Amino acid sequence: MPAIQLHHLRAFQLVASTGGIRRSADVLYRASSAVTRSVATLEASLGAQLFERKGRGMLLTAAGEVVRLRAQIIEAELREVRDDAARLGAREGYLVSGMDALFNERRLQVATMLADVHHMPTVAHTMGMSQSAVSQALAKLEEGLGQGLFRRTARGMLPSDAGSRWIVRFNRVLVELDHILADLAALSGVLEGVVTVGALPLARTLVLPAAIAALVKKYPRVRVRSLESPYEELAAGLLSGRVDFVIGALRQAAGRELERTVLMQDSSAVIARADHPLARRLVLTFDDLASYPWVLSRADAPLRKSLDQFYREHGRTPPQAAVETGDLALLRGLLLSSDMLTVLSPHQLHYEIQAGQLAVLPFHAPGLERQIGVTTRAGAHLSPAAKALLAELTDVAAAVQSVNK
């Protein structure tokens, strides 16, 4: 459970907005003493003074400004949920209550975990709660939103259509809560926290490892978590806030909710083992390549589509893969132990090529260029550690690009 409680954060946000305890107490329908306690409890949990108490009101400190930014993001996310619920209620003839039910991190955790595991007893066990407490937390959320978040199926508790939309935002809120402590540590000159990176194949061998190594050397309190999944899963993680950014070959159709930043250009090549019969040739043609089997990425992979298009543009039938795989270890083993060919970025096999085990064959293949870059969620406010890793990635990519020119 996050150290910060949402209802205390909400009280802080209102005091920051109104400039005083009494005015925020009126908005919250709470006693001024209760609002004062909420702010004091939040300051104690963060170990930071958020306000300077002046005669003309409550003025934010530097720490308070940092916390307020996250609090505003959290409030905006929960307000979107509440407004969406209100629109549904207006169509279906019922009223949705205020936002109070949403400002409870325990309830949001229950909903997000249940969306992952689909099994209420598992949620109860993992969170150290009774099953009745889990049910009650979920019921409070549903009562406040006027909609069921889940439906019972043969596969367990699955989110409803509305629940799926709202749980994405609940995840973002919980991530924002986690970032607050890291933000405050950075304010005092200490970089810490966890960076979760979605790593696509093109960045895993050279660019990302070098950047992570540089980051950890500079900031030993930072931890990096790498996720290796299909792009669609990583993009879903971006939208929920569980993934800070994705690095690899950029997709053309990223969608309005995602932003792309180009780090470097990359060109793919035909690669085989260093003592392959074709490696002794000075120039290769389509017919030369046609005599050997191929190990290629899957048919729906961007590089495979580019390869097929390249062949068709030259009036040729695209090569048929003897083996289709996205596993770099399997591909490497097949190349080293056979006469198979592949089309891949030399960066992905950098160490084998450098060691003289594999070789780039002399086949000119213009049009197989790709952009390597970072994809983030539009409007996301990254943690200090994530920003630091992005800076390292930018430096590494620039160095690699300059060597290849």
mmCIF file with all atom_site columns, N, CA and C in Angstrom, residues 83-124:
data_model
loop_
_atom_site.group_PDB
_atom_site.id
_atom_site.type_symbol
_atom_site.label_atom_id
_atom_site.label_alt_id
_atom_site.label_comp_id
_atom_site.label_asym_id
_atom_site.label_entity_id
_atom_site.label_seq_id
_atom_site.pdbx_PDB_ins_code
_atom_site.Cartn_x
_atom_site.Cartn_y
_atom_site.Cartn_z
_atom_site.occupancy
_atom_site.B_iso_or_equiv
_atom_site.pdbx_formal_charge
_atom_site.auth_seq_id
_atom_site.auth_comp_id
_atom_site.auth_asym_id
_atom_site.auth_atom_id
_atom_site.pdbx_PDB_model_num
ATOM 1   N N  . ASP A 1 83  ? -16.430 11.876  -14.363 1.00 0.00 ? 83  ASP A N  1
ATOM 2   C CA . ASP A 1 83  ? -17.200 12.495  -15.447 1.00 0.00 ? 83  ASP A CA 1
ATOM 3   C C  . ASP A 1 83  ? -17.701 11.451  -16.434 1.00 0.00 ? 83  ASP A C  1
ATOM 4   N N  . ASP A 1 84  ? -16.871 10.457  -16.719 1.00 0.00 ? 84  ASP A N  1
ATOM 5   C CA . ASP A 1 84  ? -17.296 9.375   -17.609 1.00 0.00 ? 84  ASP A CA 1
ATOM 6   C C  . ASP A 1 84  ? -18.468 8.621   -16.997 1.00 0.00 ? 84  ASP A C  1
ATOM 7   N N  . ALA A 1 85  ? -18.377 8.355   -15.695 1.00 0.00 ? 85  ALA A N  1
ATOM 8   C CA . ALA A 1 85  ? -19.470 7.677   -15.000 1.00 0.00 ? 85  ALA A CA 1
ATOM 9   C C  . ALA A 1 85  ? -20.742 8.526   -15.026 1.00 0.00 ? 85  ALA A C  1
ATOM 10  N N  . ALA A 1 86  ? -20.577 9.841   -14.869 1.00 0.00 ? 86  ALA A N  1
ATOM 11  C CA . ALA A 1 86  ? -21.741 10.735  -14.890 1.00 0.00 ? 86  ALA A CA 1
ATOM 12  C C  . ALA A 1 86  ? -22.414 10.727  -16.261 1.00 0.00 ? 86  ALA A C  1
ATOM 13  N N  . ARG A 1 87  ? -21.624 10.675  -17.321 1.00 0.00 ? 87  ARG A N  1
ATOM 14  C CA . ARG A 1 87  ? -22.201 10.609  -18.665 1.00 0.00 ? 87  ARG A CA 1
ATOM 15  C C  . ARG A 1 87  ? -22.989 9.324   -18.864 1.00 0.00 ? 87  ARG A C  1
ATOM 16  N N  . LEU A 1 88  ? -22.434 8.229   -18.374 1.00 0.00 ? 88  LEU A N  1
ATOM 17  C CA . LEU A 1 88  ? -23.165 6.954   -18.457 1.00 0.00 ? 88  LEU A CA 1
ATOM 18  C C  . LEU A 1 88  ? -24.454 7.026   -17.647 1.00 0.00 ? 88  LEU A C  1
ATOM 19  N N  . GLY A 1 89  ? -24.358 7.614   -16.452 1.00 0.00 ? 89  GLY A N  1
ATOM 20  C CA . GLY A 1 89  ? -25.534 7.728   -15.597 1.00 0.00 ? 89  GLY A CA 1
ATOM 21  C C  . GLY A 1 89  ? -26.621 8.573   -16.225 1.00 0.00 ? 89  GLY A C  1
ATOM 22  N N  . ALA A 1 90  ? -26.223 9.653   -16.894 1.00 0.00 ? 90  ALA A N  1
ATOM 23  C CA . ALA A 1 90  ? -27.206 10.523  -17.537 1.00 0.00 ? 90  ALA A CA 1
ATOM 24  C C  . ALA A 1 90  ? -27.953 9.779   -18.645 1.00 0.00 ? 90  ALA A C  1
ATOM 25  N N  . ARG A 1 91  ? -27.244 8.926   -19.350 1.00 0.00 ? 91  ARG A N  1
ATOM 26  C CA . ARG A 1 91  ? -27.884 8.157   -20.426 1.00 0.00 ? 91  ARG A CA 1
ATOM 27  C C  . ARG A 1 91  ? -28.824 7.100   -19.875 1.00 0.00 ? 91  ARG A C  1
ATOM 28  N N  . GLU A 1 92  ? -28.454 6.530   -18.742 1.00 0.00 ? 92  GLU A N  1
ATOM 29  C CA . GLU A 1 92  ? -29.214 5.394   -18.213 1.00 0.00 ? 92  GLU A CA 1
ATOM 30  C C  . GLU A 1 92  ? -30.155 5.786   -17.079 1.00 0.00 ? 92  GLU A C  1
ATOM 31  N N  . GLY A 1 93  ? -30.204 7.082   -16.740 1.00 0.00 ? 93  GLY A N  1
ATOM 32  C CA . GLY A 1 93  ? -31.206 7.554   -15.810 1.00 0.00 ? 93  GLY A CA 1
ATOM 33  C C  . GLY A 1 93  ? -30.884 7.423   -14.344 1.00 0.00 ? 93  GLY A C  1
ATOM 34  N N  . TYR A 1 94  ? -29.611 7.524   -13.965 1.00 0.00 ? 94  TYR A N  1
ATOM 35  C CA . TYR A 1 94  ? -29.284 7.524   -12.534 1.00 0.00 ? 94  TYR A CA 1
ATOM 36  C C  . TYR A 1 94  ? -28.222 8.582   -12.277 1.00 0.00 ? 94  TYR A C  1
ATOM 37  N N  . LEU A 1 95  ? -28.107 8.999   -11.013 1.00 0.00 ? 95  LEU A N  1
ATOM 38  C CA . LEU A 1 95  ? -27.159 10.019  -10.628 1.00 0.00 ? 95  LEU A CA 1
ATOM 39  C C  . LEU A 1 95  ? -25.888 9.394   -10.070 1.00 0.00 ? 95  LEU A C  1
ATOM 40  N N  . VAL A 1 96  ? -24.762 10.011  -10.356 1.00 0.00 ? 96  VAL A N  1
ATOM 41  C CA . VAL A 1 96  ? -23.469 9.572   -9.821  1.00 0.00 ? 96  VAL A CA 1
ATOM 42  C C  . VAL A 1 96  ? -23.081 10.530  -8.711  1.00 0.00 ? 96  VAL A C  1
ATOM 43  N N  . SER A 1 97  ? -22.606 9.975   -7.604  1.00 0.00 ? 97  SER A N  1
ATOM 44  C CA . SER A 1 97  ? -22.232 10.809  -6.456  1.00 0.00 ? 97  SER A CA 1
ATOM 45  C C  . SER A 1 97  ? -20.932 11.553  -6.745  1.00 0.00 ? 97  SER A C  1
ATOM 46  N N  . GLY A 1 98  ? -20.425 12.262  -5.761  1.00 0.00 ? 98  GLY A N  1
ATOM 47  C CA . GLY A 1 98  ? -19.181 13.013  -5.930  1.00 0.00 ? 98  GLY A CA 1
ATOM 48  C C  . GLY A 1 98  ? -17.981 12.100  -6.047  1.00 0.00 ? 98  GLY A C  1
ATOM 49  N N  . MET A 1 99  ? -16.801 12.686  -5.821  1.00 0.00 ? 99  MET A N  1
ATOM 50  C CA . MET A 1 99  ? -15.561 11.955  -6.048  1.00 0.00 ? 99  MET A CA 1
ATOM 51  C C  . MET A 1 99  ? -15.012 11.290  -4.799  1.00 0.00 ? 99  MET A C  1
ATOM 52  N N  . ASP A 1 100 ? -15.671 11.431  -3.678  1.00 0.00 ? 100 ASP A N  1
ATOM 53  C CA . ASP A 1 100 ? -15.125 10.927  -2.420  1.00 0.00 ? 100 ASP A CA 1
ATOM 54  C C  . ASP A 1 100 ? -14.753 9.448   -2.474  1.00 0.00 ? 100 ASP A C  1
ATOM 55  N N  . ALA A 1 101 ? -15.604 8.654   -3.109  1.00 0.00 ? 101 ALA A N  1
ATOM 56  C CA . ALA A 1 101 ? -15.365 7.209   -3.154  1.00 0.00 ? 101 ALA A CA 1
ATOM 57  C C  . ALA A 1 101 ? -14.076 6.858   -3.886  1.00 0.00 ? 101 ALA A C  1
ATOM 58  N N  . LEU A 1 102 ? -13.627 7.736   -4.772  1.00 0.00 ? 102 LEU A N  1
ATOM 59  C CA . LEU A 1 102 ? -12.441 7.455   -5.579  1.00 0.00 ? 102 LEU A CA 1
ATOM 60  C C  . LEU A 1 102 ? -11.142 7.764   -4.851  1.00 0.00 ? 102 LEU A C  1
ATOM 61  N N  . PHE A 1 103 ? -11.196 8.660   -3.886  1.00 0.00 ? 103 PHE A N  1
ATOM 62  C CA . PHE A 1 103 ? -9.967  9.057   -3.207  1.00 0.00 ? 103 PHE A CA 1
ATOM 63  C C  . PHE A 1 103 ? -9.629  8.094   -2.074  1.00 0.00 ? 103 PHE A C  1
ATOM 64  N N  . ASN A 1 104 ? -9.424  6.853   -2.474  1.00 0.00 ? 104 ASN A N  1
ATOM 65  C CA . ASN A 1 104 ? -9.068  5.793   -1.519  1.00 0.00 ? 104 ASN A CA 1
ATOM 66  C C  . ASN A 1 104 ? -8.146  4.824   -2.253  1.00 0.00 ? 104 ASN A C  1
ATOM 67  N N  . GLU A 1 105 ? -6.863  4.892   -1.943  1.00 0.00 ? 105 GLU A N  1
ATOM 68  C CA . GLU A 1 105 ? -5.876  4.099   -2.676  1.00 0.00 ? 105 GLU A CA 1
ATOM 69  C C  . GLU A 1 105 ? -6.088  2.601   -2.509  1.00 0.00 ? 105 GLU A C  1
ATOM 70  N N  . ARG A 1 106 ? -6.639  2.191   -1.357  1.00 0.00 ? 106 ARG A N  1
ATOM 71  C CA . ARG A 1 106 ? -6.880  0.761   -1.130  1.00 0.00 ? 106 ARG A CA 1
ATOM 72  C C  . ARG A 1 106 ? -7.915  0.233   -2.126  1.00 0.00 ? 106 ARG A C  1
ATOM 73  N N  . ARG A 1 107 ? -8.966  0.985   -2.341  1.00 0.00 ? 107 ARG A N  1
ATOM 74  C CA . ARG A 1 107 ? -9.999  0.560   -3.289  1.00 0.00 ? 107 ARG A CA 1
ATOM 75  C C  . ARG A 1 107 ? -9.438  0.480   -4.706  1.00 0.00 ? 107 ARG A C  1
ATOM 76  N N  . LEU A 1 108 ? -8.623  1.458   -5.059  1.00 0.00 ? 108 LEU A N  1
ATOM 77  C CA . LEU A 1 108 ? -8.036  1.450   -6.400  1.00 0.00 ? 108 LEU A CA 1
ATOM 78  C C  . LEU A 1 108 ? -7.101  0.259   -6.581  1.00 0.00 ? 108 LEU A C  1
ATOM 79  N N  . GLN A 1 109 ? -6.367  -0.070  -5.536  1.00 0.00 ? 109 GLN A N  1
ATOM 80  C CA . GLN A 1 109 ? -5.483  -1.236  -5.596  1.00 0.00 ? 109 GLN A CA 1
ATOM 81  C C  . GLN A 1 109 ? -6.284  -2.518  -5.783  1.00 0.00 ? 109 GLN A C  1
ATOM 82  N N  . VAL A 1 110 ? -7.377  -2.640  -5.057  1.00 0.00 ? 110 VAL A N  1
ATOM 83  C CA . VAL A 1 110 ? -8.229  -3.831  -5.187  1.00 0.00 ? 110 VAL A CA 1
ATOM 84  C C  . VAL A 1 110 ? -8.704  -3.975  -6.623  1.00 0.00 ? 110 VAL A C  1
ATOM 85  N N  . ALA A 1 111 ? -9.188  -2.889  -7.208  1.00 0.00 ? 111 ALA A N  1
ATOM 86  C CA . ALA A 1 111 ? -9.716  -2.937  -8.571  1.00 0.00 ? 111 ALA A CA 1
ATOM 87  C C  . ALA A 1 111 ? -8.629  -3.288  -9.582  1.00 0.00 ? 111 ALA A C  1
ATOM 88  N N  . THR A 1 112 ? -7.465  -2.660  -9.461  1.00 0.00 ? 112 THR A N  1
ATOM 89  C CA . THR A 1 112 ? -6.406  -2.913  -10.432 1.00 0.00 ? 112 THR A CA 1
ATOM 90  C C  . THR A 1 112 ? -5.860  -4.329  -10.312 1.00 0.00 ? 112 THR A C  1
ATOM 91  N N  . MET A 1 113 ? -5.731  -4.828  -9.088  1.00 0.00 ? 113 MET A N  1
ATOM 92  C CA . MET A 1 113 ? -5.225  -6.182  -8.925  1.00 0.00 ? 113 MET A CA 1
ATOM 93  C C  . MET A 1 113 ? -6.237  -7.221  -9.401  1.00 0.00 ? 113 MET A C  1
ATOM 94  N N  . LEU A 1 114 ? -7.502  -6.970  -9.122  1.00 0.00 ? 114 LEU A N  1
ATOM 95  C CA . LEU A 1 114 ? -8.535  -7.903  -9.578  1.00 0.00 ? 114 LEU A CA 1
ATOM 96  C C  . LEU A 1 114 ? -8.582  -7.941  -11.105 1.00 0.00 ? 114 LEU A C  1
ATOM 97  N N  . ALA A 1 115 ? -8.330  -6.813  -11.749 1.00 0.00 ? 115 ALA A N  1
ATOM 98  C CA . ALA A 1 115 ? -8.286  -6.781  -13.212 1.00 0.00 ? 115 ALA A CA 1
ATOM 99  C C  . ALA A 1 115 ? -7.132  -7.614  -13.748 1.00 0.00 ? 115 ALA A C  1
ATOM 100 N N  . ASP A 1 116 ? -6.073  -7.770  -12.959 1.00 0.00 ? 116 ASP A N  1
ATOM 101 C CA . ASP A 1 116 ? -4.913  -8.570  -13.378 1.00 0.00 ? 116 ASP A CA 1
ATOM 102 C C  . ASP A 1 116 ? -5.118  -10.057 -13.138 1.00 0.00 ? 116 ASP A C  1
ATOM 103 N N  . VAL A 1 117 ? -5.642  -10.405 -11.954 1.00 0.00 ? 117 VAL A N  1
ATOM 104 C CA . VAL A 1 117 ? -5.675  -11.821 -11.563 1.00 0.00 ? 117 VAL A CA 1
ATOM 105 C C  . VAL A 1 117 ? -7.046  -12.458 -11.730 1.00 0.00 ? 117 VAL A C  1
ATOM 106 N N  . HIS A 1 118 ? -8.112  -11.652 -11.819 1.00 0.00 ? 118 HIS A N  1
ATOM 107 C CA . HIS A 1 118 ? -9.487  -12.123 -12.071 1.00 0.00 ? 118 HIS A CA 1
ATOM 108 C C  . HIS A 1 118 ? -10.043 -13.013 -10.959 1.00 0.00 ? 118 HIS A C  1
ATOM 109 N N  . HIS A 1 119 ? -9.435  -12.971 -9.775  1.00 0.00 ? 119 HIS A N  1
ATOM 110 C CA . HIS A 1 119 ? -9.811  -13.909 -8.714  1.00 0.00 ? 119 HIS A CA 1
ATOM 111 C C  . HIS A 1 119 ? -9.779  -13.182 -7.377  1.00 0.00 ? 119 HIS A C  1
ATOM 112 N N  . MET A 1 120 ? -10.950 -12.999 -6.767  1.00 0.00 ? 120 MET A N  1
ATOM 113 C CA . MET A 1 120 ? -11.041 -12.199 -5.555  1.00 0.00 ? 120 MET A CA 1
ATOM 114 C C  . MET A 1 120 ? -10.262 -12.788 -4.375  1.00 0.00 ? 120 MET A C  1
ATOM 115 N N  . PRO A 1 121 ? -10.295 -14.114 -4.126  1.00 0.00 ? 121 PRO A N  1
ATOM 116 C CA . PRO A 1 121 ? -9.493  -14.651 -3.020  1.00 0.00 ? 121 PRO A CA 1
ATOM 117 C C  . PRO A 1 121 ? -7.999  -14.384 -3.184  1.00 0.00 ? 121 PRO A C  1
ATOM 118 N N  . THR A 1 122 ? -7.517  -14.397 -4.416  1.00 0.00 ? 122 THR A N  1
ATOM 119 C CA . THR A 1 122 ? -6.099  -14.108 -4.649  1.00 0.00 ? 122 THR A CA 1
ATOM 120 C C  . THR A 1 122 ? -5.783  -12.656 -4.292  1.00 0.00 ? 122 THR A C  1
ATOM 121 N N  . VAL A 1 123 ? -6.674  -11.746 -4.634  1.00 0.00 ? 123 VAL A N  1
ATOM 122 C CA . VAL A 1 123 ? -6.488  -10.340 -4.269  1.00 0.00 ? 123 VAL A CA 1
ATOM 123 C C  . VAL A 1 123 ? -6.451  -10.195 -2.757  1.00 0.00 ? 123 VAL A C  1
ATOM 124 N N  . ALA A 1 124 ? -7.384  -10.855 -2.083  1.00 0.00 ? 124 ALA A N  1
ATOM 125 C CA . ALA A 1 124 ? -7.447  -10.764 -0.624  1.00 0.00 ? 124 ALA A CA 1
ATOM 126 C C  . ALA A 1 124 ? -6.157  -11.277 0.009   1.00 0.00 ? 124 ALA A C  1
#
